Tab-separated table of C-alpha atoms in Angstrom:
chain	number	residue	atom	x	y	z
A	26	MET	CA	56.966	-39.444	-7.841
A	27	TYR	CA	60.255	-39.508	-9.765
A	28	LYS	CA	63.029	-41.895	-8.698
A	29	TYR	CA	66.758	-41.323	-9.139
A	30	TRP	CA	70.205	-42.501	-8.091
A	31	ALA	CA	73.168	-40.278	-7.143
A	32	TYR	CA	76.111	-40.565	-4.736
A	33	GLY	CA	75.126	-44.128	-3.849
A	34	LEU	CA	71.682	-43.012	-2.692
A	35	GLY	CA	68.093	-43.357	-3.876
A	36	ILE	CA	66.382	-39.989	-4.332
A	37	HIS	CA	62.610	-39.687	-4.692
A	38	SER	CA	61.259	-36.317	-5.836
A	39	ASN	CA	57.961	-34.737	-6.837
A	40	LEU	CA	59.956	-32.526	-9.221
A	41	VAL	CA	61.841	-33.824	-12.251
A	42	LEU	CA	65.610	-33.730	-11.602
A	43	PRO	CA	67.165	-34.242	-15.048
A	44	GLU	CA	70.787	-34.139	-13.854
A	45	LEU	CA	70.390	-37.287	-11.760
A	46	LEU	CA	70.307	-40.834	-13.086
A	47	GLU	CA	66.830	-42.370	-13.337
A	48	ALA	CA	66.631	-45.613	-11.354
A	49	ASP	CA	64.033	-47.709	-9.532
A	50	THR	CA	65.526	-47.215	-6.069
A	51	ASP	CA	64.488	-47.323	-2.439
A	52	CYS	CA	64.150	-43.865	-0.925
A	53	ASP	CA	67.158	-42.535	1.000
A	54	ILE	CA	66.393	-38.839	0.369
A	55	ALA	CA	62.873	-37.498	-0.213
A	56	VAL	CA	62.626	-34.208	-2.130
A	57	THR	CA	59.368	-32.289	-1.823
A	58	VAL	CA	58.676	-29.009	-3.596
A	59	LYS	CA	55.662	-27.307	-2.055
A	60	ASN	CA	52.886	-26.084	-4.344
A	61	SER	CA	52.687	-22.747	-2.533
A	62	SER	CA	55.116	-19.866	-1.915
A	63	LEU	CA	53.611	-19.258	1.531
A	64	GLY	CA	56.492	-18.716	3.943
A	65	TYR	CA	59.035	-17.649	1.337
A	66	VAL	CA	61.094	-14.599	2.288
A	67	GLU	CA	63.306	-13.065	-0.394
A	68	PRO	CA	66.974	-13.022	0.746
A	69	SER	CA	69.054	-9.889	0.295
A	70	GLN	CA	71.919	-11.911	-1.215
A	71	PRO	CA	71.792	-14.464	-4.047
A	72	ARG	CA	72.375	-17.156	-1.405
A	73	GLU	CA	71.732	-16.764	2.308
A	74	TYR	CA	72.224	-19.448	4.958
A	75	LEU	CA	69.457	-19.049	7.516
A	76	GLN	CA	70.529	-22.005	9.650
A	77	VAL	CA	73.434	-24.436	9.521
A	78	SER	CA	73.848	-27.391	11.861
A	79	PRO	CA	74.973	-31.024	11.558
A	80	GLN	CA	71.386	-32.268	11.091
A	81	GLU	CA	69.426	-29.294	9.775
A	82	THR	CA	70.319	-26.591	7.264
A	83	ILE	CA	68.109	-23.912	5.737
A	84	VAL	CA	69.368	-21.936	2.766
A	85	ALA	CA	67.513	-19.319	0.715
A	86	MET	CA	68.240	-18.889	-2.997
A	87	LYS	CA	67.075	-15.549	-4.365
A	88	GLY	CA	64.312	-15.962	-6.940
A	89	VAL	CA	64.390	-19.746	-6.487
A	90	GLY	CA	63.229	-20.816	-3.039
A	91	ILE	CA	64.066	-21.779	0.510
A	92	PHE	CA	65.678	-25.221	0.856
A	93	HIS	CA	65.232	-27.017	4.167
A	94	ILE	CA	67.522	-30.058	4.432
A	95	ILE	CA	66.893	-32.367	7.390
A	96	ASN	CA	68.933	-35.344	8.671
A	97	GLY	CA	70.243	-36.143	5.210
A	98	GLN	CA	66.873	-37.727	4.507
A	99	GLU	CA	64.528	-34.938	3.524
A	100	VAL	CA	64.719	-31.821	1.372
A	101	ILE	CA	61.716	-29.491	1.488
A	102	VAL	CA	61.568	-26.558	-0.915
A	103	THR	CA	59.359	-23.500	-0.449
A	104	PRO	CA	59.477	-21.958	-3.933
A	105	ALA	CA	59.774	-18.243	-4.587
A	106	PRO	CA	56.819	-16.627	-6.373
A	107	ASN	CA	57.308	-17.343	-10.074
A	108	ALA	CA	60.324	-19.448	-9.149
A	109	ASP	CA	62.855	-20.348	-11.821
A	110	GLN	CA	62.251	-24.110	-11.928
A	111	ARG	CA	65.416	-24.857	-13.878
A	112	LEU	CA	67.574	-23.142	-11.240
A	113	MET	CA	65.634	-25.058	-8.590
A	114	GLN	CA	66.514	-28.343	-10.298
A	115	LEU	CA	70.195	-27.382	-10.445
A	116	CYS	CA	70.219	-26.373	-6.759
A	117	LEU	CA	68.583	-29.662	-5.763
A	118	SER	CA	71.087	-31.775	-7.694
A	119	GLY	CA	73.979	-29.627	-6.417
A	120	SER	CA	73.995	-27.774	-3.096
A	121	ALA	CA	71.124	-29.738	-1.538
A	122	MET	CA	72.882	-33.039	-2.267
A	123	GLY	CA	76.172	-31.780	-0.819
A	124	ILE	CA	74.492	-30.690	2.417
A	125	SER	CA	72.581	-33.982	2.599
A	126	LEU	CA	75.816	-35.956	2.261
A	127	TYR	CA	77.394	-34.086	5.177
A	128	GLN	CA	74.289	-34.752	7.253
A	129	ARG	CA	74.475	-38.451	6.368
A	130	GLY	CA	77.958	-38.722	7.872
A	131	PHE	CA	80.332	-38.020	5.005
A	132	SER	CA	83.214	-36.016	6.459
A	133	LEU	CA	85.290	-35.514	3.327
A	134	LEU	CA	83.591	-34.010	0.276
A	135	LEU	CA	86.000	-32.496	-2.223
A	136	HIS	CA	85.045	-29.502	-4.338
A	137	ALA	CA	86.475	-31.013	-7.485
A	138	SER	CA	85.909	-32.501	-10.918
A	139	ALA	CA	86.575	-36.242	-11.064
A	140	VAL	CA	87.176	-38.488	-14.066
A	141	ALA	CA	88.168	-42.148	-14.402
A	142	VAL	CA	91.391	-43.031	-16.211
A	143	ASP	CA	91.644	-46.798	-16.701
A	144	ASP	CA	89.034	-47.344	-13.971
A	145	GLN	CA	90.970	-45.258	-11.441
A	146	VAL	CA	89.770	-41.822	-10.389
A	147	ILE	CA	91.742	-38.607	-10.602
A	148	CYS	CA	90.414	-35.303	-9.261
A	149	PHE	CA	91.127	-31.755	-10.337
A	150	LEU	CA	91.111	-29.280	-7.444
A	151	GLY	CA	91.336	-25.505	-7.346
A	152	HIS	CA	89.539	-22.313	-6.437
A	153	SER	CA	86.355	-21.297	-8.243
A	154	GLY	CA	87.304	-20.440	-11.812
A	155	ALA	CA	90.632	-22.295	-11.663
A	156	GLY	CA	89.618	-24.536	-14.569
A	157	LYS	CA	88.567	-27.797	-12.886
A	158	SER	CA	85.699	-28.458	-15.288
A	159	SER	CA	87.836	-27.409	-18.256
A	160	ALA	CA	90.553	-29.918	-17.352
A	161	ALA	CA	87.922	-32.625	-16.872
A	162	ALA	CA	86.285	-31.765	-20.209
A	163	ALA	CA	89.633	-32.171	-21.959
A	164	MET	CA	90.137	-35.569	-20.304
A	165	LEU	CA	86.642	-36.722	-21.333
A	166	ALA	CA	87.376	-35.658	-24.911
A	167	ARG	CA	90.271	-38.150	-24.827
A	168	GLY	CA	87.894	-40.997	-23.978
A	169	HIS	CA	88.041	-41.032	-20.188
A	170	LYS	CA	84.874	-41.358	-18.098
A	171	ILE	CA	82.729	-39.095	-15.943
A	172	VAL	CA	82.781	-39.763	-12.190
A	173	SER	CA	81.507	-36.592	-10.520
A	174	ASP	CA	81.370	-32.853	-11.070
A	175	ASP	CA	81.654	-30.258	-8.304
A	176	ILE	CA	80.941	-32.606	-5.348
A	177	VAL	CA	83.261	-35.594	-4.888
A	178	PRO	CA	82.551	-37.771	-1.807
A	179	VAL	CA	85.587	-39.688	-0.547
A	180	ILE	CA	85.385	-42.834	1.580
A	181	LEU	CA	88.318	-44.367	3.443
A	182	ASP	CA	88.093	-48.106	2.942
A	183	THR	CA	90.832	-50.692	2.479
A	184	THR	CA	91.631	-48.431	-0.446
A	185	VAL	CA	90.509	-44.797	-0.711
A	186	LYS	CA	87.490	-44.596	-2.984
A	187	VAL	CA	85.270	-41.979	-4.601
A	188	VAL	CA	81.483	-42.313	-4.711
A	189	PRO	CA	80.278	-41.299	-8.214
A	190	GLY	CA	77.713	-38.506	-8.552
A	191	TYR	CA	75.787	-38.501	-11.827
A	192	PRO	CA	76.803	-38.835	-15.496
A	193	GLN	CA	77.080	-35.157	-16.371
A	194	MET	CA	79.963	-32.658	-16.552
A	195	LYS	CA	79.570	-28.921	-17.105
A	196	MET	CA	81.799	-26.857	-19.394
A	197	SER	CA	81.860	-23.431	-20.992
A	198	PRO	CA	80.988	-23.145	-24.700
A	199	GLU	CA	84.549	-22.010	-25.425
A	200	VAL	CA	86.035	-25.082	-23.731
A	201	ALA	CA	83.503	-27.379	-25.404
A	202	THR	CA	84.342	-26.016	-28.846
A	203	THR	CA	88.094	-26.164	-28.215
A	204	CYS	CA	87.860	-29.811	-27.071
A	205	GLY	CA	85.862	-30.808	-30.138
A	206	TYR	CA	82.383	-31.214	-28.633
A	207	ASP	CA	79.347	-30.490	-30.806
A	208	LEU	CA	77.402	-27.788	-28.918
A	209	ALA	CA	74.170	-29.055	-30.464
A	210	SER	CA	74.671	-32.385	-28.674
A	211	LEU	CA	75.257	-30.781	-25.263
A	212	ILE	CA	72.737	-29.631	-22.649
A	213	TYR	CA	72.396	-25.877	-22.198
A	214	LEU	CA	72.133	-25.450	-18.443
A	215	HIS	CA	70.761	-21.949	-17.871
A	216	PRO	CA	71.167	-18.402	-19.302
A	217	LEU	CA	72.488	-17.108	-15.944
A	218	LEU	CA	75.216	-19.763	-15.955
A	219	GLY	CA	76.105	-19.584	-19.628
A	220	GLU	CA	77.405	-23.155	-19.479
A	221	TYR	CA	76.703	-26.428	-21.224
A	222	ALA	CA	76.818	-29.961	-19.877
A	223	TYR	CA	78.117	-33.129	-21.482
A	224	ARG	CA	76.086	-36.175	-20.462
A	225	ARG	CA	77.002	-39.811	-20.998
A	226	GLU	CA	74.999	-42.506	-19.237
A	227	GLN	CA	75.975	-45.618	-21.179
A	228	ASP	CA	79.350	-46.291	-19.533
A	229	PHE	CA	78.769	-44.497	-16.232
A	230	ASN	CA	79.974	-46.610	-13.297
A	231	CYS	CA	77.752	-46.215	-10.222
A	232	LYS	CA	80.033	-48.170	-7.893
A	233	PRO	CA	82.699	-46.556	-5.667
A	234	GLN	CA	86.030	-46.410	-7.504
A	235	ARG	CA	89.637	-46.254	-6.313
A	236	LEU	CA	91.075	-42.746	-5.965
A	237	HIS	CA	94.405	-42.689	-7.780
A	238	SER	CA	95.671	-39.110	-7.388
A	239	LEU	CA	94.727	-35.456	-6.935
A	240	TYR	CA	95.829	-32.492	-9.053
A	241	VAL	CA	95.670	-28.899	-7.821
A	242	LEU	CA	95.452	-26.492	-10.760
A	243	VAL	CA	97.992	-23.658	-10.720
A	244	ASP	CA	98.538	-20.965	-13.362
A	245	SER	CA	102.079	-21.009	-14.747
A	246	ASP	CA	104.133	-20.215	-17.818
A	247	GLU	CA	105.332	-23.812	-17.961
A	248	LEU	CA	103.637	-27.207	-18.026
A	249	VAL	CA	104.903	-29.285	-15.125
A	250	ILE	CA	103.610	-31.577	-12.383
A	251	GLU	CA	105.094	-31.260	-8.901
A	252	GLN	CA	104.350	-33.369	-5.859
A	253	VAL	CA	102.990	-31.350	-2.933
A	254	GLN	CA	104.667	-31.641	0.461
A	255	ARG	CA	102.635	-33.342	3.170
A	256	GLN	CA	101.727	-30.292	5.288
A	257	ALA	CA	100.836	-28.231	2.232
A	258	ALA	CA	98.834	-31.171	0.876
A	259	ILE	CA	96.675	-31.283	4.019
A	260	LEU	CA	95.986	-27.560	3.636
A	261	GLU	CA	95.030	-28.102	-0.020
A	262	LEU	CA	92.527	-30.794	0.958
A	263	ILE	CA	90.965	-28.587	3.617
A	264	THR	CA	90.830	-25.538	1.341
A	265	ASN	CA	89.287	-27.573	-1.484
A	266	SER	CA	86.641	-29.307	0.613
A	267	TYR	CA	83.065	-28.660	-0.443
A	268	GLY	CA	81.397	-25.727	1.361
A	269	ILE	CA	84.306	-25.431	3.790
A	270	ARG	CA	83.403	-21.814	4.613
A	271	SER	CA	79.617	-21.645	4.360
A	272	LEU	CA	78.940	-25.077	5.918
A	273	GLN	CA	81.452	-25.017	8.797
A	274	GLN	CA	78.753	-25.747	11.373
A	275	ALA	CA	77.544	-28.781	9.411
A	276	ILE	CA	80.971	-30.425	9.165
A	277	ASN	CA	82.558	-32.647	11.805
A	278	ARG	CA	85.832	-30.728	11.696
A	279	GLN	CA	87.913	-33.141	13.762
A	280	GLN	CA	86.821	-36.107	11.672
A	281	HIS	CA	87.334	-34.052	8.521
A	282	LEU	CA	90.949	-33.260	9.470
A	283	THR	CA	91.606	-36.868	10.459
A	284	GLN	CA	90.326	-38.122	7.111
A	285	CYS	CA	92.430	-35.583	5.195
A	286	VAL	CA	95.530	-36.925	6.975
A	287	GLU	CA	94.505	-40.550	6.385
A	288	LEU	CA	93.807	-39.968	2.701
A	289	LEU	CA	97.325	-38.627	2.153
A	290	LYS	CA	98.864	-41.834	3.495
A	291	SER	CA	97.887	-43.608	0.289
A	292	VAL	CA	96.846	-40.983	-2.266
A	293	PRO	CA	99.383	-38.485	-3.636
A	294	ILE	CA	98.507	-34.876	-4.387
A	295	TYR	CA	100.263	-32.846	-7.068
A	296	GLN	CA	100.323	-29.322	-8.384
A	297	LEU	CA	99.455	-29.246	-12.061
A	298	LYS	CA	101.137	-26.089	-13.295
A	299	ARG	CA	100.030	-25.062	-16.759
A	300	PRO	CA	99.380	-21.987	-18.927
A	301	ARG	CA	95.721	-20.886	-18.989
A	302	SER	CA	95.403	-21.360	-22.734
A	303	LEU	CA	92.429	-22.992	-24.455
A	304	PRO	CA	94.518	-24.285	-27.400
A	305	LEU	CA	96.774	-26.078	-24.891
A	306	LEU	CA	93.938	-27.927	-23.112
A	307	SER	CA	94.411	-31.114	-25.116
A	308	GLU	CA	98.168	-31.050	-24.474
A	309	VAL	CA	97.575	-30.592	-20.743
A	310	ALA	CA	95.139	-33.521	-20.723
A	311	SER	CA	97.656	-35.701	-22.571
A	312	TYR	CA	100.344	-34.705	-20.074
A	313	VAL	CA	98.150	-35.686	-17.113
A	314	GLU	CA	97.205	-38.942	-18.822
A	315	ASP	CA	100.863	-39.827	-19.317
A	316	HIS	CA	101.617	-38.913	-15.712
A	317	VAL	CA	98.882	-41.220	-14.412
A	318	HIS	CA	100.171	-44.061	-16.575
A	319	ALA	CA	103.760	-43.401	-15.496
A	320	LEU	CA	103.077	-43.723	-11.777
A	321	THR	CA	104.448	-47.099	-10.656
A	322	PRO	CA	104.104	-49.009	-7.358
A	323	SER	CA	107.600	-47.835	-6.437
A	324	ASN	CA	106.499	-44.205	-6.816
A	325	THR	CA	103.556	-44.857	-4.512
A	326	GLU	CA	105.737	-46.685	-1.985
A	327	ARG	CA	108.177	-43.789	-1.893
A	328	PHE	CA	105.321	-41.367	-1.299
A	329	GLN	CA	103.869	-43.475	1.509
A	330	LYS	CA	107.238	-43.438	3.288
A	331	GLY	CA	106.899	-39.682	3.497
A	332	ASN	CA	108.975	-38.196	0.722
A	333	LYS	CA	108.973	-34.534	1.717
A	334	SER	CA	110.367	-32.889	-1.388
A	335	ALA	CA	108.228	-31.706	-4.265
A	336	GLU	CA	109.489	-33.380	-7.411
A	337	LYS	CA	109.139	-32.397	-11.013
A	338	VAL	CA	107.802	-35.293	-12.987
A	339	THR	CA	108.955	-35.746	-16.549
A	340	VAL	CA	106.764	-37.912	-18.739
């Protein structure tokens, strides 16, 4: 049995899960991959949700297996014949963990890439392909730290905090090369994905960390950061929540909305408008870095009092 840590939880698995962080933990989630394909039915689509409920979800991945997630405590996989084990590992460390977190009572999971700047977390939001991982990769190249990739659990405490995932961030080979990464030192994820992953365990912080600000990526001819108005900000949080369409029946929607509203009382959300240009990635990262450093308590206080107008921020 292999033992791991991710999202504040101990995961025990009979299959190696290389994305997760190895740790001698108690078992919060048990992952069992069956040694037989008996019961596997090939879905017509690459991903097909056979059942979705707050405590039990069954999803079939074509050519991979059927994943049965129960009570946020158990994940049972019926593999496809000649299943692609590497894709199975990626599904277990990704989708299966996201569903498990919802089942365990998390109401706000952002579909985002999160990095730590001076021990405070910023998240990049946006639709699939908007460049979340690219922006995060550029920030990491400037010495900032991995927090979570793709799934970002948010908890509302005295301060709003993010629960870290695991010490790995995906990126395309073009982005990696542009940001100065050595491809030979990265992890090649899978031929179907065509992506690499940067992994850094030595300074990965497993503890929940304060959420500083959120940045929604928007294509533009100019590089500018604008604060998002409150109503639009709530919509951005809902739109950029993990699995908001496919997992509707697994999400406590009233609690989810309430937490989106509560989050915005103390955490600002901005539009990061920038040209989609690889050579400009480092400049964009520097611009965001300066913006984070420029935010003062007075800025935060003004936001909390409900400043309604989007403001261009010059740094």
